[in-house]
Short mmCIF file of C-alpha atoms in Angstrom, two decimals:
data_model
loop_
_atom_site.label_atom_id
_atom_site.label_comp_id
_atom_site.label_asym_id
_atom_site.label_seq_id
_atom_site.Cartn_x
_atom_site.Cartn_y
_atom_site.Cartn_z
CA UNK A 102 -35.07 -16.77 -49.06
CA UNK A 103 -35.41 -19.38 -46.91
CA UNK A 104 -33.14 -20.00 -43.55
CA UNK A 105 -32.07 -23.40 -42.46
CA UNK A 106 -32.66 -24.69 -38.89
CA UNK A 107 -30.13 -23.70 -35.99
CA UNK A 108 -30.31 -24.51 -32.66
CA UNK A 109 -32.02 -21.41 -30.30
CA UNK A 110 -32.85 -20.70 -26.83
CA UNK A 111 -36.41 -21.52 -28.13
CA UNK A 112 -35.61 -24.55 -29.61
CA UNK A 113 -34.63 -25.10 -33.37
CA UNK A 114 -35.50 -22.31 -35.85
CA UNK A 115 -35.73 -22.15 -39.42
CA UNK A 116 -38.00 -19.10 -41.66
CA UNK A 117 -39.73 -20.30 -44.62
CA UNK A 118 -41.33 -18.15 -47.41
CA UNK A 119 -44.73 -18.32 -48.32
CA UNK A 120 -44.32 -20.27 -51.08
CA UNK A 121 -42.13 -22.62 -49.58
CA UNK A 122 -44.66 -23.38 -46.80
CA UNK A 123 -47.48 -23.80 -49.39
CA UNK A 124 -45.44 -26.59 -51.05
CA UNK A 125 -44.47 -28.02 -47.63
CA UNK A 126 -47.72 -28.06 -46.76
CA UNK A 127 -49.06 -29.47 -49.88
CA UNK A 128 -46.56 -32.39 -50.09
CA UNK A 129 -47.22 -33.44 -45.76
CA UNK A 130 -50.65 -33.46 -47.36
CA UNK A 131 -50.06 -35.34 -49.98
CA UNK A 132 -48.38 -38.24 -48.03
CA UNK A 133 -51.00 -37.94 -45.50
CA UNK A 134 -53.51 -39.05 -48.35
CA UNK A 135 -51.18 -42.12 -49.30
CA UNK A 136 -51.14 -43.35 -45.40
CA UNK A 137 -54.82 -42.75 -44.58
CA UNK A 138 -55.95 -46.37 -43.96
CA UNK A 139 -58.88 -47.75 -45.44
CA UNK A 140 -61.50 -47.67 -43.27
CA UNK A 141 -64.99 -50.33 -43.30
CA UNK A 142 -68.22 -48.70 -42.73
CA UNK A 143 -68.81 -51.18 -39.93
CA UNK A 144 -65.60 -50.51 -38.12
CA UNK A 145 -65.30 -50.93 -34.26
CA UNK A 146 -64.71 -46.76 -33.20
CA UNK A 147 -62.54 -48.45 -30.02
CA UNK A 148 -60.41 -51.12 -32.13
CA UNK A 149 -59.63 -48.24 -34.73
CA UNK A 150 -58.47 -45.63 -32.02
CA UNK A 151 -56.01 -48.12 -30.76
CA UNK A 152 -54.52 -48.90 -33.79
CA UNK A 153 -55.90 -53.27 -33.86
CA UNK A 154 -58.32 -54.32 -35.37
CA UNK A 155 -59.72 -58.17 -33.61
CA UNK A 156 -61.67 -58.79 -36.50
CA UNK A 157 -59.35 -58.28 -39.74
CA UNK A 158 -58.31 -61.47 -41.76
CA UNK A 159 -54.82 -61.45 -42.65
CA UNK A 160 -55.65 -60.87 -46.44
CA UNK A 161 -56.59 -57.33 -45.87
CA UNK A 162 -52.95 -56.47 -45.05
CA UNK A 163 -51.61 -56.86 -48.08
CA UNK A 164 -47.98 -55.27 -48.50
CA UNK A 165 -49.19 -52.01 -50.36
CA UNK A 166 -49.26 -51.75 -53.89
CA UNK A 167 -47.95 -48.20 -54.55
CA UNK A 168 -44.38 -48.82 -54.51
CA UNK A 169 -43.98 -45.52 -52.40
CA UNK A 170 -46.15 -46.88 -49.77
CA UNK A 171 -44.62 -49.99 -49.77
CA UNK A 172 -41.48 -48.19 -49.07
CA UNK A 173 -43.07 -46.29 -46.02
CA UNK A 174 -44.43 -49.30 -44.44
CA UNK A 175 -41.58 -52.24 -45.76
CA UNK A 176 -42.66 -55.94 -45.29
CA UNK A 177 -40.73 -56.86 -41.76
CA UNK A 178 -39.56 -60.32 -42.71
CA UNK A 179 -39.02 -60.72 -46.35
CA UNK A 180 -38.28 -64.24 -45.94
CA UNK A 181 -41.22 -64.71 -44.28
CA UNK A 182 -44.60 -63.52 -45.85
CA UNK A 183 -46.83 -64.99 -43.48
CA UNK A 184 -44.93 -63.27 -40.36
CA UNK A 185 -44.73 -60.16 -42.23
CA UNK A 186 -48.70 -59.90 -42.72
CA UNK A 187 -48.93 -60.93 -39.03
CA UNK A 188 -46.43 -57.90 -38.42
CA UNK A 189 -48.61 -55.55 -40.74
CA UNK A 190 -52.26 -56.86 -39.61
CA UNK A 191 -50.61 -56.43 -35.39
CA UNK A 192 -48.72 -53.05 -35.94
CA UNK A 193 -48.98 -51.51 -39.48
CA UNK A 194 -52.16 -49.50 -38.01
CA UNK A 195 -50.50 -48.22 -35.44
CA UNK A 196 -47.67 -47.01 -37.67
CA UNK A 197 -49.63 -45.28 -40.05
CA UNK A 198 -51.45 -43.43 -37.75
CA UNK A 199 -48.00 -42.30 -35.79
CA UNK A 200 -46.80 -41.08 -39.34
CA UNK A 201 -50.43 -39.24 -40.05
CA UNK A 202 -50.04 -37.27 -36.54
CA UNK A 203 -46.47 -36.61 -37.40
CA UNK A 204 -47.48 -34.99 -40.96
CA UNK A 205 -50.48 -33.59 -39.62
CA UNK A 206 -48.81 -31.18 -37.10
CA UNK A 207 -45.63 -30.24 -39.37
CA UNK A 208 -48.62 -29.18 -41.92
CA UNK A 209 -50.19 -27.02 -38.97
CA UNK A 210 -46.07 -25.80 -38.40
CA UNK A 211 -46.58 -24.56 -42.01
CA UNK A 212 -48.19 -21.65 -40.75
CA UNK A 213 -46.12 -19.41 -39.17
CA UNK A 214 -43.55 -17.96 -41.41
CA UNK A 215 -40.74 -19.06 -38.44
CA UNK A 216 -40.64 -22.51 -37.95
CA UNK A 217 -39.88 -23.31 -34.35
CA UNK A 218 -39.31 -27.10 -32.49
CA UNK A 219 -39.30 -28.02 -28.98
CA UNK A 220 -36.93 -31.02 -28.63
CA UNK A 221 -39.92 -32.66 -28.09
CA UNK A 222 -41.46 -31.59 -31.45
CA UNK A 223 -38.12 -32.23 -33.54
CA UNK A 224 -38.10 -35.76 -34.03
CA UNK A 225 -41.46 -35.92 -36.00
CA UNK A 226 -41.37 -33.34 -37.71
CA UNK A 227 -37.94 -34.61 -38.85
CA UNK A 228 -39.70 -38.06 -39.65
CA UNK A 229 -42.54 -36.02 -41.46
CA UNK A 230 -39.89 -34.54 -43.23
CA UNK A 231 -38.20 -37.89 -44.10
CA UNK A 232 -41.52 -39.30 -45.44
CA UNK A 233 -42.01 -36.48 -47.98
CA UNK A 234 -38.65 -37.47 -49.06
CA UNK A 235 -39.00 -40.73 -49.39
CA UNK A 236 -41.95 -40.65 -51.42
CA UNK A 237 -40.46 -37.68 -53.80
CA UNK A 238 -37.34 -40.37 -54.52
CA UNK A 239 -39.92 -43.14 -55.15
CA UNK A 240 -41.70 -40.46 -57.62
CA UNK A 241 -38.16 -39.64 -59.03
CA UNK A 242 -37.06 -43.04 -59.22
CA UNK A 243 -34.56 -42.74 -57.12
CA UNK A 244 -32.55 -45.95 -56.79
CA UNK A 245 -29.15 -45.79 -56.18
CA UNK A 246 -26.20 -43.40 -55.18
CA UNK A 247 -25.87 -42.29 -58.74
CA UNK A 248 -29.28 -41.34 -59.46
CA UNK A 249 -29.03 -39.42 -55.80
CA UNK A 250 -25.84 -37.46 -57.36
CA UNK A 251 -27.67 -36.60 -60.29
CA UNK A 252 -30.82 -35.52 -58.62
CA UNK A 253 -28.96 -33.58 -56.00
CA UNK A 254 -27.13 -32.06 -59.03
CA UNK A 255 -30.15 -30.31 -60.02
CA UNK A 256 -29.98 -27.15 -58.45
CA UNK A 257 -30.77 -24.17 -61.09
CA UNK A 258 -34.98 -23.44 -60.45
CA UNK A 259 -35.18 -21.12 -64.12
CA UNK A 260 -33.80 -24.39 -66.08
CA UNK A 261 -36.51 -26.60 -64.57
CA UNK A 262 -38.83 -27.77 -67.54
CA UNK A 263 -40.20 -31.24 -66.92
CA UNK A 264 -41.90 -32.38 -63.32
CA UNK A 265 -39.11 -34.28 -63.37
CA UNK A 266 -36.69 -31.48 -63.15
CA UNK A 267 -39.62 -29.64 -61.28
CA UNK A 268 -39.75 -32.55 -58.19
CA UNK A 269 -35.59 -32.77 -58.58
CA UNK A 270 -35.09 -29.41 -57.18
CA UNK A 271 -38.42 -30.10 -54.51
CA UNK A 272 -36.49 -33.49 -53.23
CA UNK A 273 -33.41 -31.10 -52.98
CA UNK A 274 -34.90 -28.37 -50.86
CA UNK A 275 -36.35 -31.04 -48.55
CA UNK A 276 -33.05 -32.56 -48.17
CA UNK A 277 -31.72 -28.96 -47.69
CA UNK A 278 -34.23 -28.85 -44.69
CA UNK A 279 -33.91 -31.70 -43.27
CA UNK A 280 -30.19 -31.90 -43.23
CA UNK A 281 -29.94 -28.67 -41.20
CA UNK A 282 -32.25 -30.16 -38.41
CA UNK A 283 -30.65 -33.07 -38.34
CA UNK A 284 -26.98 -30.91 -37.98
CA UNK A 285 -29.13 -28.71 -35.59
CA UNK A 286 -30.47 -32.07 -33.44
CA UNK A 287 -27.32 -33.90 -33.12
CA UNK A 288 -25.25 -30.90 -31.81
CA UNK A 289 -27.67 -31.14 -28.69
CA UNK A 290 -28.07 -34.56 -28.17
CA UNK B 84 -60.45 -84.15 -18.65
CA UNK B 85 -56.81 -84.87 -17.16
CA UNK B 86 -55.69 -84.39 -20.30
CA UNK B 87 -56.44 -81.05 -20.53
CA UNK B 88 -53.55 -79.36 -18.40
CA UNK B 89 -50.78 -81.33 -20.15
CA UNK B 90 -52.24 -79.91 -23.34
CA UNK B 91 -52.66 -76.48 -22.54
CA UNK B 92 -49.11 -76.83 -21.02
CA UNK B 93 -47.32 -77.80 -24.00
CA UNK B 94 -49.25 -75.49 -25.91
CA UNK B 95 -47.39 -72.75 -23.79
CA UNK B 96 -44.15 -74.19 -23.64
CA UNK B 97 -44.04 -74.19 -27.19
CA UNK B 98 -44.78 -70.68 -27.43
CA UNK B 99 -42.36 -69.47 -24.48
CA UNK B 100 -40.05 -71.05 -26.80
CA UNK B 101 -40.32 -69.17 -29.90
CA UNK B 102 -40.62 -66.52 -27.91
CA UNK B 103 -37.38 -66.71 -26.56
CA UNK B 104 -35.24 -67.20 -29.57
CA UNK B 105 -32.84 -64.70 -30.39
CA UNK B 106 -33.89 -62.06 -33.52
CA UNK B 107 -32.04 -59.27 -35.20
CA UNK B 108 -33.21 -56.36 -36.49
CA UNK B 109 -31.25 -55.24 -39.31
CA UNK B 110 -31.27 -52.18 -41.14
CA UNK B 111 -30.34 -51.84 -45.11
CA UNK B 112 -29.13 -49.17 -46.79
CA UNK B 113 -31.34 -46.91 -49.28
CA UNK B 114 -30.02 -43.30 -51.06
CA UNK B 115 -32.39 -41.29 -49.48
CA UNK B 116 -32.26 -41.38 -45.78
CA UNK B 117 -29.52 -39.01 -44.87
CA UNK B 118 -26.36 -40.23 -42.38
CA UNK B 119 -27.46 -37.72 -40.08
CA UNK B 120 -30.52 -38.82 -40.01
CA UNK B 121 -29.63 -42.64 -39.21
CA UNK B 122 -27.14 -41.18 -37.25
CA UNK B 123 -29.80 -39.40 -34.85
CA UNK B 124 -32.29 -42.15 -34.86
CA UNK B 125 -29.59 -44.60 -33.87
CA UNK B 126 -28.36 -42.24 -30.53
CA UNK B 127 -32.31 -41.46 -29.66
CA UNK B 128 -34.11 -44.47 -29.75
CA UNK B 129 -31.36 -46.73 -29.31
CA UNK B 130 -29.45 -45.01 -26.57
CA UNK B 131 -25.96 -45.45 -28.58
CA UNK B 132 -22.84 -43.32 -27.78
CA UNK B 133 -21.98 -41.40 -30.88
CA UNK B 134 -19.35 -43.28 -31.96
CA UNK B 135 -21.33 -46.46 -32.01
CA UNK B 136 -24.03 -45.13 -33.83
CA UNK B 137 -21.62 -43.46 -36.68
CA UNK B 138 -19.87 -46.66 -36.70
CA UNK B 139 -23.50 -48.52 -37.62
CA UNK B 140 -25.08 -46.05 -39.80
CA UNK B 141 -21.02 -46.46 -42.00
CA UNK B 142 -21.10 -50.18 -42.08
CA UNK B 143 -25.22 -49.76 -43.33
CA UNK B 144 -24.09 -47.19 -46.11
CA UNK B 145 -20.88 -49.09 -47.08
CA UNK B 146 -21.80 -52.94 -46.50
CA UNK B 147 -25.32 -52.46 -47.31
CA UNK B 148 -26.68 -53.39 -44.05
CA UNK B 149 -26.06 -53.61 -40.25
CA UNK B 150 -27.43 -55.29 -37.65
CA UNK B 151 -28.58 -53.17 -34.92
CA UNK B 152 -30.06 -54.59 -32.13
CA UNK B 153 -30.71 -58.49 -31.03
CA UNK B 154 -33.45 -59.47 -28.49
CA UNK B 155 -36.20 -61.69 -28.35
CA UNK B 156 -38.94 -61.26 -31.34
CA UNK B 157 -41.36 -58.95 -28.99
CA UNK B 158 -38.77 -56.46 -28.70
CA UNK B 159 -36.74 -56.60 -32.23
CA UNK B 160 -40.91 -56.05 -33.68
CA UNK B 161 -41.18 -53.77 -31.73
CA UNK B 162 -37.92 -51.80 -32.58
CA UNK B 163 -38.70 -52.71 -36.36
CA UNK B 164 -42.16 -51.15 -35.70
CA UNK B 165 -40.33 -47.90 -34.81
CA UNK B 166 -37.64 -47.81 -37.04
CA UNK B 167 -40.94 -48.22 -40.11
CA UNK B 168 -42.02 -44.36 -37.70
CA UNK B 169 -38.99 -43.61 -38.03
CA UNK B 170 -38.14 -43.98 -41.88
CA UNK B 171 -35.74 -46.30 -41.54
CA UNK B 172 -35.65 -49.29 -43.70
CA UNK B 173 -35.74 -52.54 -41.25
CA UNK B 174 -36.31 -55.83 -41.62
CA UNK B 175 -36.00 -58.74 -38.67
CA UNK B 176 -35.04 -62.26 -38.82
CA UNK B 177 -33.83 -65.50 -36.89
CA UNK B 178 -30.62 -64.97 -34.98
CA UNK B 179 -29.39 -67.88 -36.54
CA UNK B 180 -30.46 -67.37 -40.38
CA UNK B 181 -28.04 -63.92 -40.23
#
């Protein structure tokens, strides 16, 4: 059985099972795959390590088309499409590559069964955490306060017989997690 | 040639101006993020006392939205930019078009 974060001497602490770090581990993976920029074979090495890229027309930063990407990386000014391709072709680099670095090292976290932050270490993983979510919702469809009650209504793991029902319960455990951090962060702010 | 510096001049003026106009960064609501999570991000990055962040993060679940911060357009994209790290749906716009 899993148990939630608290705040320790150490820093917060949670313990995962096995199982529940494989599929933690899996899903930081699996967003990682969605953020992973595109990258041209003649790319500049020192333009793509900080994130800008001098040469890029606007037209290659298109808002995303996978609606759960989209949500990760939002268009800035939806009034204004040309300012919000300026926006994504000045920072959206630089934002994926935060988020990769964030997912990367709470997949690495994954493997130790006790899960241990430094205040310094909390926030992203706690962003990490968010982005699974937010993609899982996307997945679920998850568009309003009512589907949220419904989803979060799911809570029975032997009744689970679609993917649906299957990524229901996943979303819920996430939330489970991060909502005990989040408890766990704010009492020590 | 002496036309040159008047030029360049305007040029710059015109961009000190836009510059200089007021945004707002605004952030909507969504079903996912959790209030302590908005909460959090609101205190951390922003710097809010608790009760001004709770009071934000209630009027973004109950109104919809909230605007969050003002400032001129390098800051406000460069909060947005970190609220996108963060999670956090945010959009920015013209002080005046709010």
């Amino acid at each position: 059985m899993a148990r939630a974060f608290k705040s320790t001497l150490r820093g917060f602490s949670a313990s995962l099972e096995a199982a529940e770090r494989k599929l933690l581990r899996g899903l930081f993976q699996d967003v990682i795959t969605l953020l992973e920029p595109q990258r041209a074979a003649d790319e500049d090495p020192l333009w793509a390590m900080v994130g800008l890229d001098p040469h890029a027309h606007r037209a290659d930063f298109a808002p995303p088309s996978d609606p759960a990407t989209k949500r990760l990386l939002p268009d800035a000014d939806p009034e204004d499409a040309a300012a919000s391709l300026e926006f994504r072709r000045l920072s959206e680099r630089g934002i994926r590559e935060r988020k990769i670095g964030a997912l990367r090292e709470a997949a690495l976290l994954m493997e130790s069964g006790t899960i241990l932050l430094s205040d310094e270490t909390a926030p992203r993983f706690a962003a990490a955490v968010n982005d699974v979510r937010l993609v899982l919702a996307q997945r679920l469809g998850l568009a309003s306060e009512e589907d949220a009650e419904r989803i979060h209504a799911q809570d029975d793991w032997s009744k689970a017989e679609s993917v649906d029902e299957y990524l229901a319960l996943v979303y819920n455990f996430v939330t489970w997690l991060q909502e005990s951090l989040m408890q766990a962060m704010l009492k020590s702010l | 040639m002496t036309a040159m510096p008047d030029v360049l001049e305007h040029v710059e003026q015109a961009q000190a101006h836009e510059l200089d106009q007021p945004y707002i960064l605004i952030i909507w609501n969504d079903p996912v993020n959790l209030m302590s999570y908005v909460s959090y991000v609101f205190r951390s990055y922003f710097g809010y006392p608790e009760a001004k962040a709770e009071k934000l993060m209630m009027q973004v679940h109950r109104e919809g939205r909230s605007v969050v911060a003002t400032g001129n357009r390098e800051k406000i994209e460069a909060d947005v930019s970190a609220m996108h790290g963060f999670g956090l749906w945010a959009t920015l716009s013209k002080a005046d078009a709010a």
